[in-house]
Amino acid sequence: MTPIQITIAGAILLVAVGLYGLLVSRHLIKVVIALQIMVKGAMLAIIVAGAAVGQMNLAQSIALTVIVVDTIAAVLALALIVQIKRRTGTLDAAELTQLRH
Amino acid sequence: MSLHFLILLAGLFCAAMAVRARPLTAALWLATLSALIALMLYRLGAHEVAVIELSVGAGLITVLLAFAISMAEDETMPASIVPRPFAWLLVAVAGGALLWLLLPSLPAARQLAADAPFIVQVWENRLFDLVLQMVALIAGVMGVLSLLGETRATGTTANEPTPRMEGEQ
């Protein structure tokens, strides 16, 4: 395997680890952390793809967009989590069933 | 090459520990993962994004996570709803499909035309993305401000009686 292929495989494994965390976590903050891990894998894959085709600056500009959007999503999610904790007293995703009604 | 491989393995270990650990410890493992990813990006030649990832990913996000965990004061780890073998199966299928689709196509990746400088890429070629990022940033700030404003209003009503309007009976 070439170094590019190894790095892409590592990025895919990072996405897989994040997906596993997303599936098994019920704690809302752990869900945000799992999402962060998935985004880091995707960002690494974008940069490696840029290196593979010789378009590193284009890949960097796309990765910059990913970082900005990911940060905004994390900040909003954490603000919502704090509100959820204050209103419901729990961070267990399984107990947040009010949206069903 | 070996250092590159070691960084990748260390990053995967940090990710696995972040998934397994309690929230505050997981935030620290995530910060370590961000630092390792930034190091890898730097070694790949993405210097600007590496610096941004180190400052935002390992710095800002970690501080925000620690702040949210201290505000929430909840370190309990409820058991998973999805059975772990089923989760492993789903992850194996998704990861295997990605590996099967992506890895064979990489050796055939051809070098494209000459790359424009980073400044030109960001400020000219991807200007629309940049405008959308600014809109998203403003929307995010407004969202957080509205949530904090709601917190203040909730705190006021919870601790003190609502002041009556002038002329109200």
PDB file of C-alpha atoms in Angstrom:
ATOM      1  CA  MET A   1       0.000   0.000   0.000  1.00  0.00           C
ATOM      2  CA  THR A   2       1.168   3.523  -0.749  1.00  0.00           C
ATOM      3  CA  PRO A   3       1.366   6.190   2.016  1.00  0.00           C
ATOM      4  CA  ILE A   4      -1.651   7.926   0.479  1.00  0.00           C
ATOM      5  CA  GLN A   5      -3.688   4.716   0.687  1.00  0.00           C
ATOM      6  CA  ILE A   6      -2.587   4.117   4.299  1.00  0.00           C
ATOM      7  CA  THR A   7      -3.621   7.633   5.292  1.00  0.00           C
ATOM      8  CA  ILE A   8      -6.972   7.313   3.532  1.00  0.00           C
ATOM      9  CA  ALA A   9      -7.509   3.996   5.323  1.00  0.00           C
ATOM     10  CA  GLY A  10      -6.686   5.734   8.638  1.00  0.00           C
ATOM     11  CA  ALA A  11      -9.148   8.522   7.837  1.00  0.00           C
ATOM     12  CA  ILE A  12     -11.869   5.967   7.078  1.00  0.00           C
ATOM     13  CA  LEU A  13     -11.094   4.158  10.340  1.00  0.00           C
ATOM     14  CA  LEU A  14     -11.434   7.480  12.190  1.00  0.00           C
ATOM     15  CA  VAL A  15     -14.864   7.964  10.594  1.00  0.00           C
ATOM     16  CA  ALA A  16     -15.756   4.390  11.598  1.00  0.00           C
ATOM     17  CA  VAL A  17     -14.688   4.970  15.226  1.00  0.00           C
ATOM     18  CA  GLY A  18     -16.766   8.159  15.311  1.00  0.00           C
ATOM     19  CA  LEU A  19     -19.745   6.329  13.812  1.00  0.00           C
ATOM     20  CA  TYR A  20     -19.438   3.620  16.468  1.00  0.00           C
ATOM     21  CA  GLY A  21     -19.377   6.291  19.202  1.00  0.00           C
ATOM     22  CA  LEU A  22     -22.420   7.933  17.643  1.00  0.00           C
ATOM     23  CA  LEU A  23     -24.295   4.617  17.692  1.00  0.00           C
ATOM     24  CA  VAL A  24     -23.478   3.515  21.234  1.00  0.00           C
ATOM     25  CA  SER A  25     -23.423   6.864  23.111  1.00  0.00           C
ATOM     26  CA  ARG A  26     -26.500   8.140  24.886  1.00  0.00           C
ATOM     27  CA  HIS A  27     -24.721  10.966  26.722  1.00  0.00           C
ATOM     28  CA  LEU A  28     -25.300  14.084  24.589  1.00  0.00           C
ATOM     29  CA  ILE A  29     -21.787  15.485  25.063  1.00  0.00           C
ATOM     30  CA  LYS A  30     -20.331  12.135  24.005  1.00  0.00           C
ATOM     31  CA  VAL A  31     -22.466  12.375  20.854  1.00  0.00           C
ATOM     32  CA  VAL A  32     -20.847  15.755  20.060  1.00  0.00           C
ATOM     33  CA  ILE A  33     -17.391  14.239  20.662  1.00  0.00           C
ATOM     34  CA  ALA A  34     -18.195  11.318  18.332  1.00  0.00           C
ATOM     35  CA  LEU A  35     -19.312  13.786  15.642  1.00  0.00           C
ATOM     36  CA  GLN A  36     -16.039  15.686  16.068  1.00  0.00           C
ATOM     37  CA  ILE A  37     -14.070  12.475  15.515  1.00  0.00           C
ATOM     38  CA  MET A  38     -16.017  11.749  12.317  1.00  0.00           C
ATOM     39  CA  VAL A  39     -15.402  15.271  10.999  1.00  0.00           C
ATOM     40  CA  LYS A  40     -11.678  14.973  11.700  1.00  0.00           C
ATOM     41  CA  GLY A  41     -11.558  11.777   9.645  1.00  0.00           C
ATOM     42  CA  ALA A  42     -13.401  13.462   6.775  1.00  0.00           C
ATOM     43  CA  MET A  43     -11.083  16.482   6.909  1.00  0.00           C
ATOM     44  CA  LEU A  44      -8.008  14.261   6.835  1.00  0.00           C
ATOM     45  CA  ALA A  45      -9.447  12.436   3.806  1.00  0.00           C
ATOM     46  CA  ILE A  46      -9.996  15.772   2.000  1.00  0.00           C
ATOM     47  CA  ILE A  47      -6.398  16.857   2.594  1.00  0.00           C
ATOM     48  CA  VAL A  48      -5.005  13.468   1.517  1.00  0.00           C
ATOM     49  CA  ALA A  49      -7.124  13.602  -1.651  1.00  0.00           C
ATOM     50  CA  GLY A  50      -5.694  17.070  -2.344  1.00  0.00           C
ATOM     51  CA  ALA A  51      -2.180  15.727  -1.880  1.00  0.00           C
ATOM     52  CA  ALA A  52      -2.944  12.793  -4.202  1.00  0.00           C
ATOM     53  CA  VAL A  53      -4.008  15.011  -7.120  1.00  0.00           C
ATOM     54  CA  GLY A  54      -1.621  17.907  -6.459  1.00  0.00           C
ATOM     55  CA  GLN A  55      -4.361  20.376  -5.466  1.00  0.00           C
ATOM     56  CA  MET A  56      -3.344  21.027  -1.871  1.00  0.00           C
ATOM     57  CA  ASN A  57      -4.502  24.660  -1.786  1.00  0.00           C
ATOM     58  CA  LEU A  58      -7.953  23.730  -3.080  1.00  0.00           C
ATOM     59  CA  ALA A  59      -8.147  20.945  -0.478  1.00  0.00           C
ATOM     60  CA  GLN A  60      -7.073  23.394   2.230  1.00  0.00           C
ATOM     61  CA  SER A  61      -9.796  25.860   1.276  1.00  0.00           C
ATOM     62  CA  ILE A  62     -12.401  23.079   1.464  1.00  0.00           C
ATOM     63  CA  ALA A  63     -10.994  21.867   4.796  1.00  0.00           C
ATOM     64  CA  LEU A  64     -11.231  25.427   6.101  1.00  0.00           C
ATOM     65  CA  THR A  65     -14.948  25.412   5.287  1.00  0.00           C
ATOM     66  CA  VAL A  66     -15.291  22.073   7.093  1.00  0.00           C
ATOM     67  CA  ILE A  67     -13.569  23.442  10.208  1.00  0.00           C
ATOM     68  CA  VAL A  68     -15.756  26.564  10.316  1.00  0.00           C
ATOM     69  CA  VAL A  69     -19.026  24.675   9.856  1.00  0.00           C
ATOM     70  CA  ASP A  70     -17.959  21.980  12.330  1.00  0.00           C
ATOM     71  CA  THR A  71     -17.088  24.560  14.970  1.00  0.00           C
ATOM     72  CA  ILE A  72     -20.414  26.372  14.540  1.00  0.00           C
ATOM     73  CA  ALA A  73     -22.272  23.068  14.811  1.00  0.00           C
ATOM     74  CA  ALA A  74     -20.350  22.112  17.957  1.00  0.00           C
ATOM     75  CA  VAL A  75     -20.945  25.486  19.629  1.00  0.00           C
ATOM     76  CA  LEU A  76     -24.667  25.410  18.873  1.00  0.00           C
ATOM     77  CA  ALA A  77     -24.945  21.779  20.000  1.00  0.00           C
ATOM     78  CA  LEU A  78     -23.186  22.499  23.301  1.00  0.00           C
ATOM     79  CA  ALA A  79     -25.387  25.555  23.938  1.00  0.00           C
ATOM     80  CA  LEU A  80     -28.466  23.408  23.297  1.00  0.00           C
ATOM     81  CA  ILE A  81     -27.088  20.671  25.579  1.00  0.00           C
ATOM     82  CA  VAL A  82     -26.672  23.136  28.451  1.00  0.00           C
ATOM     83  CA  GLN A  83     -30.260  24.301  27.906  1.00  0.00           C
ATOM     84  CA  ILE A  84     -31.522  20.695  27.797  1.00  0.00           C
ATOM     85  CA  LYS A  85     -29.742  19.928  31.067  1.00  0.00           C
ATOM     86  CA  ARG A  86     -31.298  22.983  32.729  1.00  0.00           C
ATOM     87  CA  ARG A  87     -34.808  22.226  31.517  1.00  0.00           C
ATOM     88  CA  THR A  88     -34.964  18.449  31.802  1.00  0.00           C
ATOM     89  CA  GLY A  89     -32.196  17.664  34.311  1.00  0.00           C
ATOM     90  CA  THR A  90     -30.714  14.899  32.182  1.00  0.00           C
ATOM     91  CA  LEU A  91     -28.249  14.453  29.345  1.00  0.00           C
ATOM     92  CA  ASP A  92     -29.477  10.970  28.460  1.00  0.00           C
ATOM     93  CA  ALA A  93     -30.692  11.044  24.862  1.00  0.00           C
ATOM     94  CA  ALA A  94     -33.058   8.133  25.514  1.00  0.00           C
ATOM     95  CA  GLU A  95     -34.941  10.095  28.182  1.00  0.00           C
ATOM     96  CA  LEU A  96     -35.599  13.070  25.928  1.00  0.00           C
ATOM     97  CA  THR A  97     -38.910  11.776  24.647  1.00  0.00           C
ATOM     98  CA  GLN A  98     -40.935  14.987  24.736  1.00  0.00           C
ATOM     99  CA  LEU A  99     -40.448  15.551  21.005  1.00  0.00           C
ATOM    100  CA  ARG A 100     -42.474  12.408  20.311  1.00  0.00           C
ATOM    101  CA  HIS A 101     -45.711  14.052  21.461  1.00  0.00           C
TER     102      HIS A 101
ATOM    103  CA  MET B   1       6.802   7.028   6.495  1.00  0.00           C
ATOM    104  CA  SER B   2       7.126   5.198   9.809  1.00  0.00           C
ATOM    105  CA  LEU B   3       6.538   8.422  11.779  1.00  0.00           C
ATOM    106  CA  HIS B   4       3.480   9.097   9.609  1.00  0.00           C
ATOM    107  CA  PHE B   5       2.179   5.608  10.385  1.00  0.00           C
ATOM    108  CA  LEU B   6       2.858   6.061  14.122  1.00  0.00           C
ATOM    109  CA  ILE B   7       0.956   9.372  14.192  1.00  0.00           C
ATOM    110  CA  LEU B   8      -1.961   7.683  12.453  1.00  0.00           C
ATOM    111  CA  LEU B   9      -1.984   4.802  14.951  1.00  0.00           C
ATOM    112  CA  ALA B  10      -1.764   7.209  17.898  1.00  0.00           C
ATOM    113  CA  GLY B  11      -4.670   9.195  16.440  1.00  0.00           C
ATOM    114  CA  LEU B  12      -6.799   6.072  16.125  1.00  0.00           C
ATOM    115  CA  PHE B  13      -5.948   5.108  19.718  1.00  0.00           C
ATOM    116  CA  CYS B  14      -6.964   8.594  20.944  1.00  0.00           C
ATOM    117  CA  ALA B  15     -10.238   8.357  18.993  1.00  0.00           C
ATOM    118  CA  ALA B  16     -11.028   4.952  20.507  1.00  0.00           C
ATOM    119  CA  MET B  17     -10.277   6.240  24.009  1.00  0.00           C
ATOM    120  CA  ALA B  18     -12.422   9.338  23.398  1.00  0.00           C
ATOM    121  CA  VAL B  19     -15.357   7.073  22.540  1.00  0.00           C
ATOM    122  CA  ARG B  20     -14.819   4.864  25.620  1.00  0.00           C
ATOM    123  CA  ALA B  21     -13.948   7.448  28.318  1.00  0.00           C
ATOM    124  CA  ARG B  22     -16.145   9.648  30.474  1.00  0.00           C
ATOM    125  CA  PRO B  23     -17.020  13.077  28.982  1.00  0.00           C
ATOM    126  CA  LEU B  24     -14.270  15.207  30.564  1.00  0.00           C
ATOM    127  CA  THR B  25     -11.557  12.623  29.870  1.00  0.00           C
ATOM    128  CA  ALA B  26     -12.996  12.140  26.382  1.00  0.00           C
ATOM    129  CA  ALA B  27     -12.619  15.876  25.734  1.00  0.00           C
ATOM    130  CA  LEU B  28      -8.922  15.604  26.611  1.00  0.00           C
ATOM    131  CA  TRP B  29      -8.478  12.587  24.307  1.00  0.00           C
ATOM    132  CA  LEU B  30     -10.236  14.559  21.560  1.00  0.00           C
ATOM    133  CA  ALA B  31      -7.817  17.469  22.081  1.00  0.00           C
ATOM    134  CA  THR B  32      -4.889  15.055  21.725  1.00  0.00           C
ATOM    135  CA  LEU B  33      -6.450  13.637  18.562  1.00  0.00           C
ATOM    136  CA  SER B  34      -6.803  17.180  17.169  1.00  0.00           C
ATOM    137  CA  ALA B  35      -3.148  17.917  17.890  1.00  0.00           C
ATOM    138  CA  LEU B  36      -2.084  14.688  16.149  1.00  0.00           C
ATOM    139  CA  ILE B  37      -4.320  15.440  13.145  1.00  0.00           C
ATOM    140  CA  ALA B  38      -2.790  18.937  12.963  1.00  0.00           C
ATOM    141  CA  LEU B  39       0.703  17.372  12.976  1.00  0.00           C
ATOM    142  CA  MET B  40      -0.311  15.008  10.195  1.00  0.00           C
ATOM    143  CA  LEU B  41      -1.822  17.847   8.139  1.00  0.00           C
ATOM    144  CA  TYR B  42       1.421  19.796   8.528  1.00  0.00           C
ATOM    145  CA  ARG B  43       3.472  16.828   7.346  1.00  0.00           C
ATOM    146  CA  LEU B  44       1.161  16.447   4.326  1.00  0.00           C
ATOM    147  CA  GLY B  45       1.827  20.071   3.341  1.00  0.00           C
ATOM    148  CA  ALA B  46      -1.414  21.670   4.534  1.00  0.00           C
ATOM    149  CA  HIS B  47       0.344  24.219   6.757  1.00  0.00           C
ATOM    150  CA  GLU B  48      -2.426  26.824   7.034  1.00  0.00           C
ATOM    151  CA  VAL B  49      -5.155  24.321   7.880  1.00  0.00           C
ATOM    152  CA  ALA B  50      -2.833  22.579  10.369  1.00  0.00           C
ATOM    153  CA  VAL B  51      -2.441  25.800  12.349  1.00  0.00           C
ATOM    154  CA  ILE B  52      -6.206  26.456  12.259  1.00  0.00           C
ATOM    155  CA  GLU B  53      -6.965  22.870  13.321  1.00  0.00           C
ATOM    156  CA  LEU B  54      -4.524  23.115  16.221  1.00  0.00           C
ATOM    157  CA  SER B  55      -5.967  26.389  17.492  1.00  0.00           C
ATOM    158  CA  VAL B  56      -9.648  25.636  16.861  1.00  0.00           C
ATOM    159  CA  GLY B  57      -9.801  21.848  17.237  1.00  0.00           C
ATOM    160  CA  ALA B  58      -7.382  21.364  20.106  1.00  0.00           C
ATOM    161  CA  GLY B  59      -7.985  24.761  21.740  1.00  0.00           C
ATOM    162  CA  LEU B  60     -11.404  26.298  21.262  1.00  0.00           C
ATOM    163  CA  ILE B  61     -13.452  23.095  21.025  1.00  0.00           C
ATOM    164  CA  THR B  62     -11.755  21.617  24.111  1.00  0.00           C
ATOM    165  CA  VAL B  63     -12.429  24.757  26.145  1.00  0.00           C
ATOM    166  CA  LEU B  64     -16.055  24.766  25.004  1.00  0.00           C
ATOM    167  CA  LEU B  65     -16.461  21.071  25.841  1.00  0.00           C
ATOM    168  CA  ALA B  66     -14.936  21.557  29.313  1.00  0.00           C
ATOM    169  CA  PHE B  67     -17.225  24.565  29.844  1.00  0.00           C
ATOM    170  CA  ALA B  68     -20.319  22.615  28.783  1.00  0.00           C
ATOM    171  CA  ILE B  69     -19.363  19.617  30.957  1.00  0.00           C
ATOM    172  CA  SER B  70     -18.820  21.843  33.995  1.00  0.00           C
ATOM    173  CA  MET B  71     -22.162  23.584  33.356  1.00  0.00           C
ATOM    174  CA  ALA B  72     -23.998  20.298  32.869  1.00  0.00           C
ATOM    175  CA  GLU B  73     -22.343  18.529  35.835  1.00  0.00           C
ATOM    176  CA  ASP B  74     -23.369  15.150  34.492  1.00  0.00           C
ATOM    177  CA  GLU B  75     -20.694  12.458  34.131  1.00  0.00           C
ATOM    178  CA  THR B  76     -23.018   9.469  34.144  1.00  0.00           C
ATOM    179  CA  MET B  77     -22.579   7.007  31.295  1.00  0.00           C
ATOM    180  CA  PRO B  78     -25.936   5.387  30.424  1.00  0.00           C
ATOM    181  CA  ALA B  79     -25.834   2.057  28.627  1.00  0.00           C
ATOM    182  CA  SER B  80     -26.254   1.999  24.874  1.00  0.00           C
ATOM    183  CA  ILE B  81     -29.677   1.420  23.284  1.00  0.00           C
ATOM    184  CA  VAL B  82     -28.168  -0.095  20.137  1.00  0.00           C
ATOM    185  CA  PRO B  83     -26.705  -3.546  20.904  1.00  0.00           C
ATOM    186  CA  ARG B  84     -22.915  -3.359  20.612  1.00  0.00           C
ATOM    187  CA  PRO B  85     -22.584  -6.320  18.190  1.00  0.00           C
ATOM    188  CA  PHE B  86     -25.112  -4.642  15.890  1.00  0.00           C
ATOM    189  CA  ALA B  87     -23.188  -1.352  16.167  1.00  0.00           C
ATOM    190  CA  TRP B  88     -19.940  -3.154  15.317  1.00  0.00           C
ATOM    191  CA  LEU B  89     -21.663  -4.780  12.322  1.00  0.00           C
ATOM    192  CA  LEU B  90     -22.954  -1.437  11.024  1.00  0.00           C
ATOM    193  CA  VAL B  91     -19.541   0.201  11.464  1.00  0.00           C
ATOM    194  CA  ALA B  92     -17.790  -2.702   9.739  1.00  0.00           C
ATOM    195  CA  VAL B  93     -20.198  -2.532   6.787  1.00  0.00           C
ATOM    196  CA  ALA B  94     -19.867   1.261   6.456  1.00  0.00           C
ATOM    197  CA  GLY B  95     -16.077   1.284   6.874  1.00  0.00           C
ATOM    198  CA  GLY B  96     -15.635  -1.710   4.577  1.00  0.00           C
ATOM    199  CA  ALA B  97     -17.777  -0.099   1.873  1.00  0.00           C
ATOM    200  CA  LEU B  98     -15.766   3.128   2.079  1.00  0.00           C
ATOM    201  CA  LEU B  99     -12.461   1.261   1.921  1.00  0.00           C
ATOM    202  CA  TRP B 100     -13.699  -0.859  -1.003  1.00  0.00           C
ATOM    203  CA  LEU B 101     -14.880   2.217  -2.927  1.00  0.00           C
ATOM    204  CA  LEU B 102     -12.003   4.599  -2.227  1.00  0.00           C
ATOM    205  CA  LEU B 103      -8.774   2.616  -2.002  1.00  0.00           C
ATOM    206  CA  PRO B 104      -8.713   1.094  -5.525  1.00  0.00           C
ATOM    207  CA  SER B 105      -9.351   4.478  -7.158  1.00  0.00           C
ATOM    208  CA  LEU B 106      -6.435   6.272  -5.476  1.00  0.00           C
ATOM    209  CA  PRO B 107      -3.472   4.910  -7.490  1.00  0.00           C
ATOM    210  CA  ALA B 108      -5.236   6.020 -10.664  1.00  0.00           C
ATOM    211  CA  ALA B 109      -5.695   9.572  -9.360  1.00  0.00           C
ATOM    212  CA  ARG B 110      -4.063  11.818 -11.930  1.00  0.00           C
ATOM    213  CA  GLN B 111      -2.334  15.100 -11.249  1.00  0.00           C
ATOM    214  CA  LEU B 112      -4.662  17.958 -12.155  1.00  0.00           C
ATOM    215  CA  ALA B 113      -3.746  21.393 -13.486  1.00  0.00           C
ATOM    216  CA  ALA B 114      -1.484  23.692 -11.501  1.00  0.00           C
ATOM    217  CA  ASP B 115      -2.931  24.631  -8.109  1.00  0.00           C
ATOM    218  CA  ALA B 116      -3.760  28.285  -7.465  1.00  0.00           C
ATOM    219  CA  PRO B 117      -2.279  29.912  -4.345  1.00  0.00           C
ATOM    220  CA  PHE B 118      -4.205  29.474  -1.090  1.00  0.00           C
ATOM    221  CA  ILE B 119      -5.261  33.129  -0.920  1.00  0.00           C
ATOM    222  CA  VAL B 120      -6.627  32.987  -4.477  1.00  0.00           C
ATOM    223  CA  GLN B 121      -8.454  29.738  -3.720  1.00  0.00           C
ATOM    224  CA  VAL B 122     -10.107  31.121  -0.593  1.00  0.00           C
ATOM    225  CA  TRP B 123     -10.872  34.699  -1.623  1.00  0.00           C
ATOM    226  CA  GLU B 124     -11.576  34.258  -5.352  1.00  0.00           C
ATOM    227  CA  ASN B 125     -12.275  30.703  -6.466  1.00  0.00           C
ATOM    228  CA  ARG B 126     -14.344  29.781  -3.407  1.00  0.00           C
ATOM    229  CA  LEU B 127     -15.762  33.200  -2.596  1.00  0.00           C
ATOM    230  CA  PHE B 128     -19.312  31.845  -2.479  1.00  0.00           C
ATOM    231  CA  ASP B 129     -18.255  29.333   0.194  1.00  0.00           C
ATOM    232  CA  LEU B 130     -16.641  32.147   2.140  1.00  0.00           C
ATOM    233  CA  VAL B 131     -19.848  34.217   2.061  1.00  0.00           C
ATOM    234  CA  LEU B 132     -21.815  31.187   3.218  1.00  0.00           C
ATOM    235  CA  GLN B 133     -19.314  30.656   6.046  1.00  0.00           C
ATOM    236  CA  MET B 134     -19.825  34.264   7.164  1.00  0.00           C
ATOM    237  CA  VAL B 135     -23.601  33.782   7.091  1.00  0.00           C
ATOM    238  CA  ALA B 136     -23.237  30.549   9.070  1.00  0.00           C
ATOM    239  CA  LEU B 137     -20.975  32.283  11.597  1.00  0.00           C
ATOM    240  CA  ILE B 138     -23.478  35.108  12.106  1.00  0.00           C
ATOM    241  CA  ALA B 139     -26.330  32.578  12.391  1.00  0.00           C
ATOM    242  CA  GLY B 140     -24.315  30.594  14.949  1.00  0.00           C
ATOM    243  CA  VAL B 141     -23.549  33.668  17.025  1.00  0.00           C
ATOM    244  CA  MET B 142     -27.205  34.729  16.916  1.00  0.00           C
ATOM    245  CA  GLY B 143     -28.266  31.222  17.937  1.00  0.00           C
ATOM    246  CA  VAL B 144     -25.923  31.121  20.928  1.00  0.00           C
ATOM    247  CA  LEU B 145     -26.951  34.636  21.957  1.00  0.00           C
ATOM    248  CA  SER B 146     -30.624  33.709  21.798  1.00  0.00           C
ATOM    249  CA  LEU B 147     -29.954  30.586  23.887  1.00  0.00           C
ATOM    250  CA  LEU B 148     -28.034  32.599  26.485  1.00  0.00           C
ATOM    251  CA  GLY B 149     -30.762  35.254  26.495  1.00  0.00           C
ATOM    252  CA  GLU B 150     -33.309  32.527  27.086  1.00  0.00           C
ATOM    253  CA  THR B 151     -31.154  31.281  29.965  1.00  0.00           C
ATOM    254  CA  ARG B 152     -31.184  34.714  31.587  1.00  0.00           C
ATOM    255  CA  ALA B 153     -34.942  34.997  31.142  1.00  0.00           C
ATOM    256  CA  THR B 154     -35.459  31.509  32.587  1.00  0.00           C
ATOM    257  CA  GLY B 155     -33.201  32.346  35.543  1.00  0.00           C
ATOM    258  CA  THR B 156     -35.145  35.514  36.233  1.00  0.00           C
ATOM    259  CA  THR B 157     -38.528  33.801  36.216  1.00  0.00           C
ATOM    260  CA  ALA B 158     -37.237  30.900  38.276  1.00  0.00           C
ATOM    261  CA  ASN B 159     -35.742  33.000  41.063  1.00  0.00           C
ATOM    262  CA  GLU B 160     -37.869  36.128  41.163  1.00  0.00           C
ATOM    263  CA  PRO B 161     -41.526  36.870  40.562  1.00  0.00           C
ATOM    264  CA  THR B 162     -42.267  38.472  37.207  1.00  0.00           C
ATOM    265  CA  PRO B 163     -42.552  42.251  37.667  1.00  0.00           C
ATOM    266  CA  ARG B 164     -46.035  43.524  36.871  1.00  0.00           C
ATOM    267  CA  MET B 165     -46.567  46.028  34.123  1.00  0.00           C
ATOM    268  CA  GLU B 166     -47.596  49.524  35.065  1.00  0.00           C
ATOM    269  CA  GLY B 167     -51.365  49.703  35.421  1.00  0.00           C
ATOM    270  CA  GLU B 168     -51.732  45.911  35.614  1.00  0.00           C
ATOM    271  CA  GLN B 169     -54.146  44.666  38.290  1.00  0.00           C
TER     272      GLN B 169
END
